[in-house]
Short mmCIF file of C-alpha atoms in Angstrom, two decimals:
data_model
loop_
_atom_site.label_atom_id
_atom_site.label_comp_id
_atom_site.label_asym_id
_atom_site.label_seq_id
_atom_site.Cartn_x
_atom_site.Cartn_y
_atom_site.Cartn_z
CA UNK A 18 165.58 23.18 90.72
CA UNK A 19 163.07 21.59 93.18
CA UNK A 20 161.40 19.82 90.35
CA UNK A 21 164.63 18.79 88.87
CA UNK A 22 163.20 20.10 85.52
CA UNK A 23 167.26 20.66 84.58
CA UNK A 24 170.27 18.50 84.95
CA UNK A 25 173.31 20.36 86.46
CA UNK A 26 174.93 21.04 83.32
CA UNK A 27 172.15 22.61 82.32
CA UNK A 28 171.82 24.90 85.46
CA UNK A 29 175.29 25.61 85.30
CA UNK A 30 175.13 27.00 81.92
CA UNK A 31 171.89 29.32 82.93
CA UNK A 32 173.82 29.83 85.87
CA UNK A 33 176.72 31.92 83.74
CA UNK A 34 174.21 33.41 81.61
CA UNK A 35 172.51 35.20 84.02
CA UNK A 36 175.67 35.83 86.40
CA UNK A 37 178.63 36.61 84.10
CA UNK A 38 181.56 36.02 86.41
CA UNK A 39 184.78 34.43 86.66
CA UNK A 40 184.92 30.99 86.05
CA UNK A 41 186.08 30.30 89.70
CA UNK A 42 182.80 31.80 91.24
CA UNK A 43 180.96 30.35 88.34
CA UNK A 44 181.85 26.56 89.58
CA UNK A 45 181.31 27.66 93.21
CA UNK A 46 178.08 28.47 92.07
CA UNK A 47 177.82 25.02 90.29
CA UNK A 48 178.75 23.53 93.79
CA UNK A 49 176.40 25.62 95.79
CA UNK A 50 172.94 23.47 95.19
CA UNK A 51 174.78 19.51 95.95
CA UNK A 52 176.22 21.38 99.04
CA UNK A 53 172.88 22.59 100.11
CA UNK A 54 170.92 19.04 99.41
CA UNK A 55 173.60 17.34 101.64
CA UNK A 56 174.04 19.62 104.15
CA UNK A 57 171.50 21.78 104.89
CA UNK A 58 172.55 23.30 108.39
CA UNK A 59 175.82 24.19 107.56
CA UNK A 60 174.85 26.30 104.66
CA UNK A 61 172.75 28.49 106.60
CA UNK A 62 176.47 29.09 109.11
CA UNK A 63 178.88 29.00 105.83
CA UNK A 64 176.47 32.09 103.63
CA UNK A 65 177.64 34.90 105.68
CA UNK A 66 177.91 37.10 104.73
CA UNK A 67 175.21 36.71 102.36
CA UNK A 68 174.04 38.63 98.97
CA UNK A 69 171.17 40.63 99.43
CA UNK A 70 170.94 42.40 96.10
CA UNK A 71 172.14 42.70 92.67
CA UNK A 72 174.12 45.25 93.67
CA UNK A 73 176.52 43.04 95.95
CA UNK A 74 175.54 44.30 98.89
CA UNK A 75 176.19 42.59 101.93
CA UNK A 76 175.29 42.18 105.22
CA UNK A 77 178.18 43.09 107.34
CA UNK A 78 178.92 42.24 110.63
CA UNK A 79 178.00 45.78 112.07
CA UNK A 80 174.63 44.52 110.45
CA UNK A 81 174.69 40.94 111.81
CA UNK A 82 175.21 42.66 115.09
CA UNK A 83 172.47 44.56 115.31
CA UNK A 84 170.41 41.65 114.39
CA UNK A 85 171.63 39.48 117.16
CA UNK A 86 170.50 42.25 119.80
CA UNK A 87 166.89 42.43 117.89
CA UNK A 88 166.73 39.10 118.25
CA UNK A 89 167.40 38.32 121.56
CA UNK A 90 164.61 41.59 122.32
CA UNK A 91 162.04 39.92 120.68
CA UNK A 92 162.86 36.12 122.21
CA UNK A 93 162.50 37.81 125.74
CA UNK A 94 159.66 40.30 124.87
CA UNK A 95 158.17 36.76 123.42
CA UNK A 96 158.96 34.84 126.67
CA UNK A 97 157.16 37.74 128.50
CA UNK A 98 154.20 37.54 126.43
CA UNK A 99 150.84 35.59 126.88
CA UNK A 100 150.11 33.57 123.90
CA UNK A 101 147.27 35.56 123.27
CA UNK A 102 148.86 38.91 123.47
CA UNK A 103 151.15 38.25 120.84
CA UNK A 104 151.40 40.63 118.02
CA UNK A 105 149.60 38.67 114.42
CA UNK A 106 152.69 37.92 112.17
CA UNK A 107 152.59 39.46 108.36
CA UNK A 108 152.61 37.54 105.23
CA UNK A 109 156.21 38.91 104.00
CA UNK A 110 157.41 39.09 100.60
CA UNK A 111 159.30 36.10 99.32
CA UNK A 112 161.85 38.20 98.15
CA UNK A 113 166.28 38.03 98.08
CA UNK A 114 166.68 40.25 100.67
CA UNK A 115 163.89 38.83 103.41
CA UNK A 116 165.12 35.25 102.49
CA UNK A 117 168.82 36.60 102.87
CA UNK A 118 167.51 37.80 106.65
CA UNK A 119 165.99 34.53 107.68
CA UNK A 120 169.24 32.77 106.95
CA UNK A 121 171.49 35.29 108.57
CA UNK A 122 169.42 34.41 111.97
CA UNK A 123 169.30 30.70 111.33
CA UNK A 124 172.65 29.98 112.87
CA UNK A 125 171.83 32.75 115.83
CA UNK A 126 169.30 30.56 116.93
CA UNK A 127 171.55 27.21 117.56
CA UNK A 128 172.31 28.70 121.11
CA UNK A 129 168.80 29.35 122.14
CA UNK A 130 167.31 26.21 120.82
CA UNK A 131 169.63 23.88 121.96
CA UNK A 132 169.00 25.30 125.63
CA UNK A 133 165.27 24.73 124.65
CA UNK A 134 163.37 22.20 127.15
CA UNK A 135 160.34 21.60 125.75
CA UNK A 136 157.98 21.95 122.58
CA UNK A 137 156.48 25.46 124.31
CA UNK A 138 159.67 27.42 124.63
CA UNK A 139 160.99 25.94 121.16
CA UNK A 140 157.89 28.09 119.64
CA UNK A 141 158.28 30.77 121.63
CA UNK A 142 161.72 31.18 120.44
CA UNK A 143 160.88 30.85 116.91
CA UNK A 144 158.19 33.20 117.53
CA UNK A 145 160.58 35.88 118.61
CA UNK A 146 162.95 35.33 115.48
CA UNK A 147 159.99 35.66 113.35
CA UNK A 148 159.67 39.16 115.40
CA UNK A 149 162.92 39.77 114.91
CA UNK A 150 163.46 39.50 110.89
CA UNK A 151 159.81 41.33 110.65
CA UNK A 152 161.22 44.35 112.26
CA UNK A 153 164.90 43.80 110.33
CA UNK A 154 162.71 44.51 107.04
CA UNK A 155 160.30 46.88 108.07
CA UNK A 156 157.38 44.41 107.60
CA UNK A 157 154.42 46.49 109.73
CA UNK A 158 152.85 44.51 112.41
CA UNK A 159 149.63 44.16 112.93
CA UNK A 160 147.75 45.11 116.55
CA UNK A 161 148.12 42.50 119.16
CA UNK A 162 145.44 40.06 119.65
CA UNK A 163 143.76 38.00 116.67
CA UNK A 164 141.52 39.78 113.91
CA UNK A 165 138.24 40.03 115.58
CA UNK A 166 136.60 41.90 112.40
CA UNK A 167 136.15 39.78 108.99
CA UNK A 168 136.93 41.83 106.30
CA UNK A 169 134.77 42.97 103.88
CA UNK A 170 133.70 40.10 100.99
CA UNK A 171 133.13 43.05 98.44
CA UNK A 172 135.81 42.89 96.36
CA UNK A 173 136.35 46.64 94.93
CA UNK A 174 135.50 46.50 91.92
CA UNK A 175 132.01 45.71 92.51
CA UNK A 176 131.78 48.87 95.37
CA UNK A 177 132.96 51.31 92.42
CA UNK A 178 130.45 50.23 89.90
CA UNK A 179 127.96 50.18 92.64
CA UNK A 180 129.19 53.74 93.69
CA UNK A 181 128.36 54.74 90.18
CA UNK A 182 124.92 53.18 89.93
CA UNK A 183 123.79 54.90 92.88
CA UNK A 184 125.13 58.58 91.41
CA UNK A 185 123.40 57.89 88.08
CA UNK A 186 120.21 56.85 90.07
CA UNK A 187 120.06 59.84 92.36
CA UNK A 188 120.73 61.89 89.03
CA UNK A 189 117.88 60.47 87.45
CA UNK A 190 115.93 61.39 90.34
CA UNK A 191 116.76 65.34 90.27
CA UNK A 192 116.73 65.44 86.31
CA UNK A 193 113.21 63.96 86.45
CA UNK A 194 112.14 66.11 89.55
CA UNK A 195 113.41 69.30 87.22
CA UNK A 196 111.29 68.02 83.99
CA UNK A 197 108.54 68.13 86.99
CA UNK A 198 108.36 71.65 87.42
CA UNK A 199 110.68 71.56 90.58
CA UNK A 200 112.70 74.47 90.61
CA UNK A 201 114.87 74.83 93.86
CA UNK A 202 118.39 75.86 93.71
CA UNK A 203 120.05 72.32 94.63
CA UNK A 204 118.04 70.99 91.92
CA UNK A 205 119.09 73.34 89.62
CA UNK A 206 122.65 73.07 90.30
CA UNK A 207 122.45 69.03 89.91
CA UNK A 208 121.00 69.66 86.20
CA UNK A 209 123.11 72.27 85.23
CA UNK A 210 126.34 70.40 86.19
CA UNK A 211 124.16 67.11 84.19
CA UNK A 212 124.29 69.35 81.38
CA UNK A 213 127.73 71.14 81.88
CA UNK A 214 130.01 71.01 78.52
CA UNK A 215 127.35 70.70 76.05
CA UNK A 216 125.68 74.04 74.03
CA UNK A 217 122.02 73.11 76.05
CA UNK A 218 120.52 76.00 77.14
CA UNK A 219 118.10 75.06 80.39
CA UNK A 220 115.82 77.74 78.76
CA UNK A 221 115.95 76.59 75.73
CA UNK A 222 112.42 75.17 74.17
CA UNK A 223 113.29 71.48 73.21
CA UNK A 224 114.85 70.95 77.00
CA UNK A 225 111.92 68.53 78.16
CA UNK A 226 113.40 66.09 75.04
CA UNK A 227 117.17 66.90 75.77
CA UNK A 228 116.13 65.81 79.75
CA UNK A 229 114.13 62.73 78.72
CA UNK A 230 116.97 61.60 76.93
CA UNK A 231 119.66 62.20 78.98
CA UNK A 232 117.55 59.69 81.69
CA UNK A 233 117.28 57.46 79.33
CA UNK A 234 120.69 57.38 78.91
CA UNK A 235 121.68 57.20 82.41
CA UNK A 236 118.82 54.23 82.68
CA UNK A 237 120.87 52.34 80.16
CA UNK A 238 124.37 52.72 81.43
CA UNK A 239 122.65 51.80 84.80
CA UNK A 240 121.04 48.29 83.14
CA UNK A 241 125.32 47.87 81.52
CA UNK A 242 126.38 48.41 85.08
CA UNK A 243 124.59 45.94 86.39
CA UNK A 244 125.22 43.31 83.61
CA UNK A 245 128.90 43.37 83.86
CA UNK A 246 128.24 42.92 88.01
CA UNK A 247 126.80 39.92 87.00
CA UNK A 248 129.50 38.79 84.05
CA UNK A 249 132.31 39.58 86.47
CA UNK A 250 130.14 38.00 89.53
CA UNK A 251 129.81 35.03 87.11
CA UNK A 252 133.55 34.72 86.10
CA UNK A 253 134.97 35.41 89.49
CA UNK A 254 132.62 32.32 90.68
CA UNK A 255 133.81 29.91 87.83
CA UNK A 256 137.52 30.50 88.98
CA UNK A 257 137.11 30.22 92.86
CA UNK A 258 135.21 26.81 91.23
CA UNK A 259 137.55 26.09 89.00
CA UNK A 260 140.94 26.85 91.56
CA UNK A 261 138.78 24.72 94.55
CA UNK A 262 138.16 21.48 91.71
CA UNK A 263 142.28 21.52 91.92
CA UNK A 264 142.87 21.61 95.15
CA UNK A 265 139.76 20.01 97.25
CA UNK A 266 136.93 18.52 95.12
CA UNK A 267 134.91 17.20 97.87
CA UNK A 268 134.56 20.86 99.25
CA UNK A 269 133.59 21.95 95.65
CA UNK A 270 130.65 19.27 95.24
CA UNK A 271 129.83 19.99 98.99
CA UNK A 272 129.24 23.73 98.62
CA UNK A 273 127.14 22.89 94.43
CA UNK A 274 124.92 20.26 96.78
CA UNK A 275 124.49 22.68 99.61
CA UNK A 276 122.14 25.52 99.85
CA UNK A 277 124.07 28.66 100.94
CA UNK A 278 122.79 28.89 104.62
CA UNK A 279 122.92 33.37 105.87
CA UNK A 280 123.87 33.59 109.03
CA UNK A 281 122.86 37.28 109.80
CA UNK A 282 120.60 35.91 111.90
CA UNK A 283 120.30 36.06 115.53
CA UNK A 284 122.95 33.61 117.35
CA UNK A 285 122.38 31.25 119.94
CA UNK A 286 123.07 31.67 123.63
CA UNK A 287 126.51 31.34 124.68
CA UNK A 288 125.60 29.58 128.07
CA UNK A 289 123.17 27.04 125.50
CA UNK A 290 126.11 26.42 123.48
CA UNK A 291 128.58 25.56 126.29
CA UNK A 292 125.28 23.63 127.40
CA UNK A 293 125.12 21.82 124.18
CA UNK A 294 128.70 20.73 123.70
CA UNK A 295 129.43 19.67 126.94
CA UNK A 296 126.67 17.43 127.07
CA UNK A 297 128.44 15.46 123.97
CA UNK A 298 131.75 15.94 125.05
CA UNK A 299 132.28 16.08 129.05
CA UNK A 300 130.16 13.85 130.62
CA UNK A 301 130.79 10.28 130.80
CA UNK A 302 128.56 8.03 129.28
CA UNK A 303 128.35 4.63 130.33
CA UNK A 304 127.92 2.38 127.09
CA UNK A 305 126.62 -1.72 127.13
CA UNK A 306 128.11 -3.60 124.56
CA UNK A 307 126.97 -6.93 123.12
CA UNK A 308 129.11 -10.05 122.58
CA UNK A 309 130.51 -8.51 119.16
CA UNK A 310 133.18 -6.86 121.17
CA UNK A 311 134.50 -9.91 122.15
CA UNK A 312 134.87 -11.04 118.71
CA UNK A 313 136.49 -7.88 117.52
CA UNK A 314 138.94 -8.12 121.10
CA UNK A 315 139.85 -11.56 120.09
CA UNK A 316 140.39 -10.43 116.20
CA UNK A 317 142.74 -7.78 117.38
CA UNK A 318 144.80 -9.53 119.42
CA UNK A 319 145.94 -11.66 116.76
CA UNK A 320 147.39 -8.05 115.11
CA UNK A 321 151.18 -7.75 114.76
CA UNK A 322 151.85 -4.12 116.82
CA UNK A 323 153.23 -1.77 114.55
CA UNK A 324 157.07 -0.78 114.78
CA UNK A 325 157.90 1.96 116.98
CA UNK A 326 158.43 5.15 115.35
CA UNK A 327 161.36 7.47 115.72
CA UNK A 328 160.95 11.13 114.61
CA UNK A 329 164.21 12.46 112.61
CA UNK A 330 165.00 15.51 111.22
CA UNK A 331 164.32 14.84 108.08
CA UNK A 332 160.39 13.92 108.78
CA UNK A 333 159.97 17.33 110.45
CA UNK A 334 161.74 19.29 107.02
CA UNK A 335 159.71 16.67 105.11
CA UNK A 336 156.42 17.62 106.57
CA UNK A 337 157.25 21.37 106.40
CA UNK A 338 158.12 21.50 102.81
CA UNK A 339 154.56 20.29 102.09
CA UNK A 340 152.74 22.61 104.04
CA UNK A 341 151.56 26.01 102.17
CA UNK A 342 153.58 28.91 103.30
CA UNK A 343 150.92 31.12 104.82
CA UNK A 344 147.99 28.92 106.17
CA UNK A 345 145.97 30.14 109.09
CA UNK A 346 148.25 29.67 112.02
CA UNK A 347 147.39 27.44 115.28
CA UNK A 348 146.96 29.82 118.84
CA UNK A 349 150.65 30.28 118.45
CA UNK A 350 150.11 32.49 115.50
CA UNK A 351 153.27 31.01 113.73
CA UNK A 352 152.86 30.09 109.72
CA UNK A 353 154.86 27.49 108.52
CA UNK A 354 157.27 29.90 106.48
CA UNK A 355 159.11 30.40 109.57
CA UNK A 356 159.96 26.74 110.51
CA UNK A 357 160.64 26.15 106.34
CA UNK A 358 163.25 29.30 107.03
CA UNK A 359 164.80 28.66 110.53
CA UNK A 360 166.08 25.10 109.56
CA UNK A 361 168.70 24.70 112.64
CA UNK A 362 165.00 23.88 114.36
CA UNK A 363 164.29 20.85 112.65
CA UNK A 364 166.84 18.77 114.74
CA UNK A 365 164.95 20.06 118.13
CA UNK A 366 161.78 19.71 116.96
CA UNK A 367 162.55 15.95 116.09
CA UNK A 368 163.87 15.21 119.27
CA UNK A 369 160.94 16.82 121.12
CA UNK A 370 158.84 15.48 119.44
CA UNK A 371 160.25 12.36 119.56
CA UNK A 372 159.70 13.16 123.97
CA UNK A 373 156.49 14.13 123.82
CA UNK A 374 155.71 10.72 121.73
CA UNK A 375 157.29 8.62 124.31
CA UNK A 376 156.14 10.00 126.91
CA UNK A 377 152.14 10.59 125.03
CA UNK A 378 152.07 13.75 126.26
CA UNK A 379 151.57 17.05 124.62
CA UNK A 380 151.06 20.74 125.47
CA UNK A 381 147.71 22.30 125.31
CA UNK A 382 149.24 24.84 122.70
CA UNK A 383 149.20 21.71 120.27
CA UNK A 384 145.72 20.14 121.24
CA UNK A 385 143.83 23.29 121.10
CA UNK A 386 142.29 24.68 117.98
CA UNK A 387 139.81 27.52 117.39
CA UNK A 388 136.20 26.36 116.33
CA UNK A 389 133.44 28.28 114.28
CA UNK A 390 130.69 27.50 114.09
CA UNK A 391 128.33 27.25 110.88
CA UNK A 392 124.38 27.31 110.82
CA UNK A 393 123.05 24.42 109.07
CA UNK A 394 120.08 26.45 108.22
CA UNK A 395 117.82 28.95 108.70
CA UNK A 396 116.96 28.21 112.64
CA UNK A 397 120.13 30.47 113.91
CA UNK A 398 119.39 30.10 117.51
CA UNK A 399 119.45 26.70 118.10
CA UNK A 400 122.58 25.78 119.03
CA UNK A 401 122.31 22.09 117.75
CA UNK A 402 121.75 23.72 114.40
CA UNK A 403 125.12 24.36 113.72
CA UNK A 404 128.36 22.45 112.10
CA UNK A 405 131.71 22.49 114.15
CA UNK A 406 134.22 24.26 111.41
CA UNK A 407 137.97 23.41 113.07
CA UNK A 408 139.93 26.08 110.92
CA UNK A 409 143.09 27.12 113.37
CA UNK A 410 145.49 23.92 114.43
CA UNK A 411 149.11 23.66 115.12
CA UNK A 412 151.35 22.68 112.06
CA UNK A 413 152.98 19.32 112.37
#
């Protein structure tokens, strides 16, 4: 529907195919998408109760109730908060039923938001109904307080192969330590579970052969091992490269033209990277310029002013629709699923907006980012050595 691969008949017809119903519901359903399109706040109030299943179950209003006082919990537990205390917000599932939630508690936000003074308590309160429909589904929060740990760049697969090269290389070791003359009872009980469901006899005369080829064996399922590490290394590089040539090609070329920098290394001094940055951003620095600046003033005042712009709804939806679901969030810790799903806050947002544009003002929640930073190479204490790397803004 959003890329208006099918006209309406068409979507009407697949429509009744999939839903057999009356033909009353079946036009209401034809209805249903111009109705949305033109009117996008009033379908959020007019869907309850709304579908949550294929089973036609419904949320009731003993349900809707109990939402409402979530809700209003988690705005004030929000409110209560420090930004930095907040609890880190799931990725939920994109399915009926959490979609079905987030519209039931689109029109329950009207009140708050409209009492809303400024851009600060706006996200708050969409914070808390984020809250809210996480604990209406069940979604499991994580601790309080951003991820401080990176996870672990192994992907799985690799760790179980790699489990199973180091088995097959310690058995090696006790097989060969047997064929040695070592006879000790852990020894013993390695080779004799090595050769556990097969008619060889440790006794037997030929066992010297029997143990030089079972190493052998283990040898070359060790040298497989580690060729399909590399084939699936190898394939799981090509589509990362292939995936980041669709999306960002100038990181792609940057990262082929760039040697891959470890930063196990020993870090700079905090103090000498305060130090560092402050001397390039905080004092003043008082610059002489030559008589090209004149020519440039006199250049731009000749330069119609552009027209003054006015933030509307619509801009706000327009800007959310493009932005991926589940990007890393700003300090607020909200992704930009919630303000695709809480619509009714795309007329306040526009209008403060709108304020804080007049009035060039905004709060530090929206001019604050986190920063890593990235050694440039192999001197890791240096802190001049490193490249800024501005990963966590605020959305719009």
């Amino acid at each position: 529907m959003r890329s208006k691969i099918f006209d309406d008949a068409e979507l009407g017809r697949l429509r009744r195919e999939a839903i057999p119903s009356s033909n009353e519901s079946a036009m209401a359903g034809d209805a249903a998408p111009h109705s949305t399109d033109q009117h996008p706040h009033v379908e959020a109030a007019l869907d309850l109760p709304v579908v949550v299943d294929s089973n036609d179950d419904e949320i009731v209003s003993h349900e809707l109730e109990k939402m409402r006082s979530i809700l209003e919990e988690a705005i004030l537990e929000t409110r209560s908060t420090p930004i930095e205390n907040r609890p880190r917000l799931p990725r939920i599932p994109l399915s009926k039923r959490n979609r079905a939630v987030v519209r039931a508690l689109n029109p329950m936000l009207v009140t708050y938001l409209e009492a809303s003074r400024d851009l600060c308590e706006t996200d708050s309160i969409l914070f808390g109904a984020a809250l809210a429909v996480c604990r209406i589904i069940g979604a499991k929060l994580p601790m309080a307080g951003r991820a401080t740990t990176q996870s672990s760049a192994i992907p799985a697969w690799r760790k179980r192969i790699e489990d199973r090269i180091a088995k097959a290389r310690a058995l090696i070791g006790r097989l060969t330590s047997f064929r040695s003359g070592n006879n000790r009872p852990r020894i013993m009980r390695t080779v004799r579970m090595a050769f556990a469901g097969t008619n060889i006899s440790l006794s037997q005369p030929d066992i010297t052969q029997k143990l030089t080829e079972r190493i052998d064996d283990l040898k070359q399922k060790i040298a497989a091992w580690g060729k399909r590490i590399r084939r699936f290394t190898d394939r799981s590089r090509r589509f990362n490269q292939n995936r980041l040539f669709q999306s960002d090609q100038k990181r792609l070329y940057k990262s082929l033209e760039r040697p891959k920098v470890c930063g196990a290394g020993q870090g700079p001094d905090q103090a000498d990277i305060i130090a560092f940055w402050r001397g390039l951003w905080s004092e003043p620095v008082n610059h002489s310029e030559g008589p090209w600046m004149e020519v440039v003033a006199s250049q731009g005042a000749s330069v119609t002013p552009m027209d003054p712009i006015t933030v509307t709804p619509e801009d706000v939806a327009e800007a959310v629709r493009r932005a991926p679901n589940w990007k890393s969030p700003g300090l607020d810790g909200l992704h930009h699923y919630w303000l695709k799903g809480f619509i009714v806050c795309h007329a306040v947002l526009a209008r403060q907006f709108q304020e804080a544009l007049d009035q060039k003002s905004l709060p530090s929640l929206f001019t604050t980012g986190i920063t890593h930073l990235v050694p440039k190479d192999q001197d890791t204490t240096d802190p001049s050595k490193y490249r800024p790397h501005h990963v966590s803004t605020h959305h719009i």
